[in-house]
Amino acid sequence: MTTSDEDVLRAVERYLSGRGRDVRLVVPTTARLTRRTLLDFRIVRRTVVRGRPVPRSIPGKRLSEISKRPSYTDLATHPVEVPSGFAEATPVTLVLEGSVAETPCRDRDCDGGKVDCTECGASGRVDCPKTVKCRGCGGGVDACWSCAGTEKKGTRKPPANARSNQARTDWCRLCGEHDVACPKCLGKRTKPCGVCKGKGFRTCDTCDGDKRLKHGPCGGSGFVTTFTEVEIRFPVERDKVRVRDLPHLWWPTSPSRASWREKRLTDVTDKLPADLPDTLRARVEPKLALINGEATREATLRYLPVARVTVVDDLEWVYFAFPDRQGPDALKVVRRPSKQVVLRVSGIAAASVVIAVLVTVLVVSAIG
Ligand SMILES: [Zn+2]
Ligand SMILES: [Zn+2]
Ligand SMILES: [Zn+2]
Ligand SMILES: [Zn+2]
Ligand SMILES: [Zn+2]
């Protein structure tokens, strides 16, 4: 029920008389009254989305296991239990009845579940360098202070402090000079490879020397289990329409202070309240239409009628009246400075800034 113009004007009269002003507003041409309605509409829906059937193939003979899973025959009519509430829900997975089959692995390279190791060309071993750089001398000219690893004695002059600083106690196996060789490689720059012990090949890491590998798609069993599967999801969609007032009225018209009317709509046939203005009705109605796959919904419509009153011989203020939380018929009245006043005050504020700047400039130039 909408409060009558007279109720609104009387509420403003009471508000003014509370401030020592006795005016009669319920007289034609003394006041102007306009109305608007604030709105906070929210809707949440759960839909059922039946996905496309997809072919699946899993390793091994698993017919009996897959056949135990929940199944369907006609997806469109298959009954599904829609999760209650509107929290995130886990999808349901169904297997097409009669689609499960065990078949031998058809991959060309697969031989009873095994495939040749490509890393070693099915030989079980891979090449490996026979020697590696010496870590002690870095594998360079420092291997021998005399021949630098070239077998020619005296090719290189040792650094002045070389013999004292570094322990070069061994003789060079290349040039034969004493106390000049790197103790790790004895002048040869390289050492035998620790992995293959200098043999030049090692066991293949990929197949561990077996030459063959388990075939992944059949899991080494030589068989795959195929079936058709479908996923049913339950996505939740949310939507809203809001009509708020100007920021200067947010606080007094907030749902904790003003008495918003509320209507819950859980069915598509539920009607909007009769007193909802047409402009709002036109914005909310399209949001109420049934959407594809919709299963459940919950919509909440909250609205607050606000009357705006201006008094003809009091243009400084604008009065707003709306249902109060105090009682079923109580009207709360608040007033706000009118637009002219706001503009004038901000004009004064702007002028004060200009004056302040001028004063500062004068003071600064006087001091300077
Ligand atoms: Zn296979
Ligand atoms: Zn040498
Ligand atoms: Zn060395
Ligand atoms: Zn090696
Ligand atoms: Zn291999």
PDB file of C-alpha atoms in Angstrom, residues 65-256:
ATOM      1  CA  GLU A  65      34.463 -51.816 -13.032  1.00  0.00           C
ATOM      2  CA  ILE A  66      33.162 -49.212 -15.523  1.00  0.00           C
ATOM      3  CA  SER A  67      29.860 -51.082 -15.902  1.00  0.00           C
ATOM      4  CA  LYS A  68      29.178 -50.475 -12.207  1.00  0.00           C
ATOM      5  CA  ARG A  69      29.216 -46.690 -12.670  1.00  0.00           C
ATOM      6  CA  PRO A  70      25.890 -44.777 -12.888  1.00  0.00           C
ATOM      7  CA  SER A  71      24.563 -45.028 -16.435  1.00  0.00           C
ATOM      8  CA  TYR A  72      21.981 -43.508 -18.765  1.00  0.00           C
ATOM      9  CA  THR A  73      20.090 -44.590 -21.837  1.00  0.00           C
ATOM     10  CA  ASP A  74      18.277 -41.441 -22.973  1.00  0.00           C
ATOM     11  CA  LEU A  75      20.177 -38.385 -21.846  1.00  0.00           C
ATOM     12  CA  ALA A  76      17.382 -35.866 -22.472  1.00  0.00           C
ATOM     13  CA  THR A  77      14.913 -37.662 -20.223  1.00  0.00           C
ATOM     14  CA  HIS A  78      17.348 -39.133 -17.718  1.00  0.00           C
ATOM     15  CA  PRO A  79      16.182 -38.029 -14.259  1.00  0.00           C
ATOM     16  CA  VAL A  80      18.753 -36.048 -12.288  1.00  0.00           C
ATOM     17  CA  GLU A  81      18.685 -34.998  -8.694  1.00  0.00           C
ATOM     18  CA  VAL A  82      19.190 -31.246  -8.613  1.00  0.00           C
ATOM     19  CA  PRO A  83      21.421 -30.183  -5.711  1.00  0.00           C
ATOM     20  CA  SER A  84      19.580 -28.098  -3.138  1.00  0.00           C
ATOM     21  CA  GLY A  85      20.697 -24.572  -2.303  1.00  0.00           C
ATOM     22  CA  PHE A  86      22.900 -22.458  -4.534  1.00  0.00           C
ATOM     23  CA  ALA A  87      26.409 -23.413  -3.529  1.00  0.00           C
ATOM     24  CA  GLU A  88      28.864 -24.868  -6.048  1.00  0.00           C
ATOM     25  CA  ALA A  89      27.809 -28.454  -6.848  1.00  0.00           C
ATOM     26  CA  THR A  90      29.842 -31.373  -8.179  1.00  0.00           C
ATOM     27  CA  PRO A  91      28.888 -32.494 -11.694  1.00  0.00           C
ATOM     28  CA  VAL A  92      27.389 -35.937 -12.206  1.00  0.00           C
ATOM     29  CA  THR A  93      29.142 -38.283 -14.644  1.00  0.00           C
ATOM     30  CA  LEU A  94      27.164 -40.998 -16.427  1.00  0.00           C
ATOM     31  CA  VAL A  95      28.193 -43.838 -18.732  1.00  0.00           C
ATOM     32  CA  LEU A  96      26.068 -44.693 -21.757  1.00  0.00           C
ATOM     33  CA  GLU A  97      24.392 -48.036 -21.087  1.00  0.00           C
ATOM     34  CA  GLY A  98      25.916 -50.788 -23.276  1.00  0.00           C
ATOM     35  CA  SER A  99      28.798 -48.638 -24.540  1.00  0.00           C
ATOM     36  CA  VAL A 100      31.521 -50.257 -22.425  1.00  0.00           C
ATOM     37  CA  ALA A 101      33.882 -52.610 -24.303  1.00  0.00           C
ATOM     38  CA  GLU A 102      37.311 -54.160 -23.806  1.00  0.00           C
ATOM     39  CA  THR A 103      39.376 -54.218 -26.981  1.00  0.00           C
ATOM     40  CA  PRO A 104      42.972 -55.079 -27.812  1.00  0.00           C
ATOM     41  CA  CYS A 105      45.174 -52.009 -28.081  1.00  0.00           C
ATOM     42  CA  ARG A 106      45.110 -50.949 -31.725  1.00  0.00           C
ATOM     43  CA  ASP A 107      48.173 -48.731 -31.687  1.00  0.00           C
ATOM     44  CA  ARG A 108      50.495 -49.814 -34.563  1.00  0.00           C
ATOM     45  CA  ASP A 109      53.613 -49.688 -32.380  1.00  0.00           C
ATOM     46  CA  CYS A 110      52.070 -51.601 -29.503  1.00  0.00           C
ATOM     47  CA  ASP A 111      53.069 -55.259 -29.234  1.00  0.00           C
ATOM     48  CA  GLY A 112      51.111 -56.894 -26.454  1.00  0.00           C
ATOM     49  CA  GLY A 113      51.381 -53.754 -24.330  1.00  0.00           C
ATOM     50  CA  LYS A 114      55.050 -53.049 -25.101  1.00  0.00           C
ATOM     51  CA  VAL A 115      56.664 -50.556 -27.475  1.00  0.00           C
ATOM     52  CA  ASP A 116      60.300 -50.233 -28.573  1.00  0.00           C
ATOM     53  CA  CYS A 117      62.308 -47.681 -26.621  1.00  0.00           C
ATOM     54  CA  THR A 118      63.051 -44.843 -29.034  1.00  0.00           C
ATOM     55  CA  GLU A 119      65.640 -43.282 -26.764  1.00  0.00           C
ATOM     56  CA  CYS A 120      68.116 -46.149 -27.343  1.00  0.00           C
ATOM     57  CA  GLY A 121      66.666 -47.505 -30.616  1.00  0.00           C
ATOM     58  CA  ALA A 122      65.631 -50.645 -28.683  1.00  0.00           C
ATOM     59  CA  SER A 123      69.265 -51.508 -27.964  1.00  0.00           C
ATOM     60  CA  GLY A 124      69.091 -50.945 -24.220  1.00  0.00           C
ATOM     61  CA  ARG A 125      72.188 -48.736 -24.231  1.00  0.00           C
ATOM     62  CA  VAL A 126      73.197 -45.242 -25.311  1.00  0.00           C
ATOM     63  CA  ASP A 127      76.522 -43.642 -26.264  1.00  0.00           C
ATOM     64  CA  CYS A 128      78.492 -41.986 -23.501  1.00  0.00           C
ATOM     65  CA  PRO A 129      81.732 -39.976 -23.743  1.00  0.00           C
ATOM     66  CA  LYS A 130      84.741 -42.086 -22.717  1.00  0.00           C
ATOM     67  CA  THR A 131      86.515 -39.191 -21.052  1.00  0.00           C
ATOM     68  CA  VAL A 132      85.460 -36.024 -19.318  1.00  0.00           C
ATOM     69  CA  LYS A 133      87.267 -32.740 -18.640  1.00  0.00           C
ATOM     70  CA  CYS A 134      89.413 -32.834 -15.506  1.00  0.00           C
ATOM     71  CA  ARG A 135      87.700 -30.867 -12.763  1.00  0.00           C
ATOM     72  CA  GLY A 136      90.972 -30.271 -10.914  1.00  0.00           C
ATOM     73  CA  CYS A 137      92.597 -28.122 -13.632  1.00  0.00           C
ATOM     74  CA  GLY A 138      89.490 -27.294 -15.631  1.00  0.00           C
ATOM     75  CA  GLY A 139      90.784 -29.443 -18.503  1.00  0.00           C
ATOM     76  CA  GLY A 140      92.910 -26.597 -19.883  1.00  0.00           C
ATOM     77  CA  VAL A 141      96.555 -25.552 -20.137  1.00  0.00           C
ATOM     78  CA  ASP A 142      96.936 -25.675 -16.344  1.00  0.00           C
ATOM     79  CA  ALA A 143      97.033 -29.501 -16.532  1.00  0.00           C
ATOM     80  CA  CYS A 144     100.845 -29.184 -16.748  1.00  0.00           C
ATOM     81  CA  TRP A 145     102.986 -26.155 -15.939  1.00  0.00           C
ATOM     82  CA  SER A 146     105.587 -27.371 -18.444  1.00  0.00           C
ATOM     83  CA  CYS A 147     103.863 -28.828 -21.535  1.00  0.00           C
ATOM     84  CA  ALA A 148     100.318 -27.490 -20.957  1.00  0.00           C
ATOM     85  CA  GLY A 149      99.005 -30.885 -21.953  1.00  0.00           C
ATOM     86  CA  THR A 150     100.855 -30.914 -25.337  1.00  0.00           C
ATOM     87  CA  GLU A 151     103.666 -33.422 -24.505  1.00  0.00           C
ATOM     88  CA  LYS A 152     106.303 -30.779 -25.402  1.00  0.00           C
ATOM     89  CA  LYS A 153     108.303 -29.989 -22.324  1.00  0.00           C
ATOM     90  CA  GLY A 154     108.864 -26.296 -21.632  1.00  0.00           C
ATOM     91  CA  THR A 155     106.099 -25.015 -23.930  1.00  0.00           C
ATOM     92  CA  ARG A 156     104.750 -23.038 -20.995  1.00  0.00           C
ATOM     93  CA  LYS A 157     106.464 -20.992 -18.317  1.00  0.00           C
ATOM     94  CA  PRO A 158     105.007 -21.754 -14.906  1.00  0.00           C
ATOM     95  CA  PRO A 159     103.768 -18.688 -13.004  1.00  0.00           C
ATOM     96  CA  ALA A 160     106.370 -17.305 -10.540  1.00  0.00           C
ATOM     97  CA  ASN A 161     104.484 -18.522  -7.469  1.00  0.00           C
ATOM     98  CA  ALA A 162     103.019 -21.639  -9.058  1.00  0.00           C
ATOM     99  CA  ARG A 163     105.120 -24.269  -7.345  1.00  0.00           C
ATOM    100  CA  SER A 164     104.789 -22.783  -3.855  1.00  0.00           C
ATOM    101  CA  ASN A 165     101.080 -22.033  -4.065  1.00  0.00           C
ATOM    102  CA  GLN A 166      99.802 -25.225  -5.552  1.00  0.00           C
ATOM    103  CA  ALA A 167     100.461 -28.784  -4.647  1.00  0.00           C
ATOM    104  CA  ARG A 168     102.008 -30.099  -7.878  1.00  0.00           C
ATOM    105  CA  THR A 169     103.773 -33.097  -6.561  1.00  0.00           C
ATOM    106  CA  ASP A 170     103.252 -35.477  -9.449  1.00  0.00           C
ATOM    107  CA  TRP A 171     105.172 -35.862 -12.665  1.00  0.00           C
ATOM    108  CA  CYS A 172     103.473 -35.178 -16.000  1.00  0.00           C
ATOM    109  CA  ARG A 173     102.507 -38.359 -17.814  1.00  0.00           C
ATOM    110  CA  LEU A 174     102.802 -36.539 -21.143  1.00  0.00           C
ATOM    111  CA  CYS A 175     106.109 -34.707 -20.977  1.00  0.00           C
ATOM    112  CA  GLY A 176     107.757 -36.471 -18.014  1.00  0.00           C
ATOM    113  CA  GLU A 177     108.623 -33.248 -16.122  1.00  0.00           C
ATOM    114  CA  HIS A 178     108.546 -33.536 -12.330  1.00  0.00           C
ATOM    115  CA  ASP A 179     106.310 -31.622  -9.917  1.00  0.00           C
ATOM    116  CA  VAL A 180     104.331 -29.809 -12.632  1.00  0.00           C
ATOM    117  CA  ALA A 181     101.174 -31.886 -13.269  1.00  0.00           C
ATOM    118  CA  CYS A 182      97.638 -31.465 -12.001  1.00  0.00           C
ATOM    119  CA  PRO A 183      97.332 -34.232  -9.353  1.00  0.00           C
ATOM    120  CA  LYS A 184      93.866 -35.193 -10.604  1.00  0.00           C
ATOM    121  CA  CYS A 185      94.628 -35.850 -14.286  1.00  0.00           C
ATOM    122  CA  LEU A 186      98.454 -36.054 -14.114  1.00  0.00           C
ATOM    123  CA  GLY A 187      98.787 -33.640 -17.021  1.00  0.00           C
ATOM    124  CA  LYS A 188      96.339 -35.328 -19.373  1.00  0.00           C
ATOM    125  CA  ARG A 189      93.580 -32.683 -19.096  1.00  0.00           C
ATOM    126  CA  THR A 190      90.874 -35.378 -19.076  1.00  0.00           C
ATOM    127  CA  LYS A 191      89.783 -38.230 -16.871  1.00  0.00           C
ATOM    128  CA  PRO A 192      87.926 -41.450 -17.715  1.00  0.00           C
ATOM    129  CA  CYS A 193      84.127 -40.952 -17.587  1.00  0.00           C
ATOM    130  CA  GLY A 194      82.823 -42.048 -14.192  1.00  0.00           C
ATOM    131  CA  VAL A 195      79.456 -43.154 -15.592  1.00  0.00           C
ATOM    132  CA  CYS A 196      80.634 -45.618 -18.267  1.00  0.00           C
ATOM    133  CA  LYS A 197      84.070 -46.149 -16.721  1.00  0.00           C
ATOM    134  CA  GLY A 198      85.579 -45.230 -20.094  1.00  0.00           C
ATOM    135  CA  LYS A 199      83.611 -47.856 -22.039  1.00  0.00           C
ATOM    136  CA  GLY A 200      81.887 -45.311 -24.318  1.00  0.00           C
ATOM    137  CA  PHE A 201      78.301 -46.503 -23.658  1.00  0.00           C
ATOM    138  CA  ARG A 202      75.945 -46.866 -20.765  1.00  0.00           C
ATOM    139  CA  THR A 203      72.570 -48.408 -19.912  1.00  0.00           C
ATOM    140  CA  CYS A 204      69.576 -46.469 -21.339  1.00  0.00           C
ATOM    141  CA  ASP A 205      67.887 -44.507 -18.563  1.00  0.00           C
ATOM    142  CA  THR A 206      64.501 -44.477 -20.309  1.00  0.00           C
ATOM    143  CA  CYS A 207      64.003 -48.270 -20.567  1.00  0.00           C
ATOM    144  CA  ASP A 208      66.564 -49.154 -17.904  1.00  0.00           C
ATOM    145  CA  GLY A 209      68.196 -51.513 -20.404  1.00  0.00           C
ATOM    146  CA  ASP A 210      64.961 -53.428 -21.167  1.00  0.00           C
ATOM    147  CA  LYS A 211      64.914 -52.160 -24.819  1.00  0.00           C
ATOM    148  CA  ARG A 212      61.094 -51.939 -24.577  1.00  0.00           C
ATOM    149  CA  LEU A 213      58.666 -49.767 -22.641  1.00  0.00           C
ATOM    150  CA  LYS A 214      55.137 -50.120 -21.293  1.00  0.00           C
ATOM    151  CA  HIS A 215      52.703 -48.673 -23.830  1.00  0.00           C
ATOM    152  CA  GLY A 216      50.991 -45.761 -22.047  1.00  0.00           C
ATOM    153  CA  PRO A 217      47.487 -45.801 -23.633  1.00  0.00           C
ATOM    154  CA  CYS A 218      46.969 -49.489 -22.699  1.00  0.00           C
ATOM    155  CA  GLY A 219      49.042 -49.294 -19.528  1.00  0.00           C
ATOM    156  CA  GLY A 220      51.192 -52.213 -20.748  1.00  0.00           C
ATOM    157  CA  SER A 221      48.235 -54.585 -20.720  1.00  0.00           C
ATOM    158  CA  GLY A 222      47.638 -54.669 -24.487  1.00  0.00           C
ATOM    159  CA  PHE A 223      43.977 -53.853 -23.871  1.00  0.00           C
ATOM    160  CA  VAL A 224      41.902 -50.719 -23.545  1.00  0.00           C
ATOM    161  CA  THR A 225      38.405 -50.210 -22.187  1.00  0.00           C
ATOM    162  CA  THR A 226      36.265 -47.840 -24.235  1.00  0.00           C
ATOM    163  CA  PHE A 227      32.925 -46.258 -23.380  1.00  0.00           C
ATOM    164  CA  THR A 228      30.798 -43.173 -23.899  1.00  0.00           C
ATOM    165  CA  GLU A 229      30.522 -40.759 -21.023  1.00  0.00           C
ATOM    166  CA  VAL A 230      28.547 -37.619 -20.337  1.00  0.00           C
ATOM    167  CA  GLU A 231      28.780 -34.941 -17.673  1.00  0.00           C
ATOM    168  CA  ILE A 232      25.786 -33.173 -16.168  1.00  0.00           C
ATOM    169  CA  ARG A 233      26.631 -29.848 -14.544  1.00  0.00           C
ATOM    170  CA  PHE A 234      24.568 -27.623 -12.265  1.00  0.00           C
ATOM    171  CA  PRO A 235      25.821 -24.075 -12.811  1.00  0.00           C
ATOM    172  CA  VAL A 236      24.451 -21.231 -10.719  1.00  0.00           C
ATOM    173  CA  GLU A 237      23.651 -17.859 -12.295  1.00  0.00           C
ATOM    174  CA  ARG A 238      23.127 -14.630 -10.440  1.00  0.00           C
ATOM    175  CA  ASP A 239      21.589 -11.382 -11.619  1.00  0.00           C
ATOM    176  CA  LYS A 240      20.405  -8.154 -10.049  1.00  0.00           C
ATOM    177  CA  VAL A 241      18.775  -4.799 -10.654  1.00  0.00           C
ATOM    178  CA  ARG A 242      19.483  -1.917  -8.317  1.00  0.00           C
ATOM    179  CA  VAL A 243      18.045   1.562  -8.156  1.00  0.00           C
ATOM    180  CA  ARG A 244      19.791   3.560  -5.469  1.00  0.00           C
ATOM    181  CA  ASP A 245      19.196   7.061  -4.296  1.00  0.00           C
ATOM    182  CA  LEU A 246      21.665   9.914  -4.369  1.00  0.00           C
ATOM    183  CA  PRO A 247      24.634   9.334  -2.028  1.00  0.00           C
ATOM    184  CA  HIS A 248      23.333  11.892   0.476  1.00  0.00           C
ATOM    185  CA  LEU A 249      20.386   9.588   1.190  1.00  0.00           C
ATOM    186  CA  TRP A 250      22.239   6.252   1.310  1.00  0.00           C
ATOM    187  CA  TRP A 251      22.586   6.241   5.050  1.00  0.00           C
ATOM    188  CA  PRO A 252      18.990   7.068   6.146  1.00  0.00           C
ATOM    189  CA  THR A 253      17.493   4.828   3.442  1.00  0.00           C
ATOM    190  CA  SER A 254      19.740   1.836   4.175  1.00  0.00           C
ATOM    191  CA  PRO A 255      17.849  -1.404   4.914  1.00  0.00           C
ATOM    192  CA  SER A 256      18.893  -1.273   8.560  1.00  0.00           C
TER     193      SER A 256
END
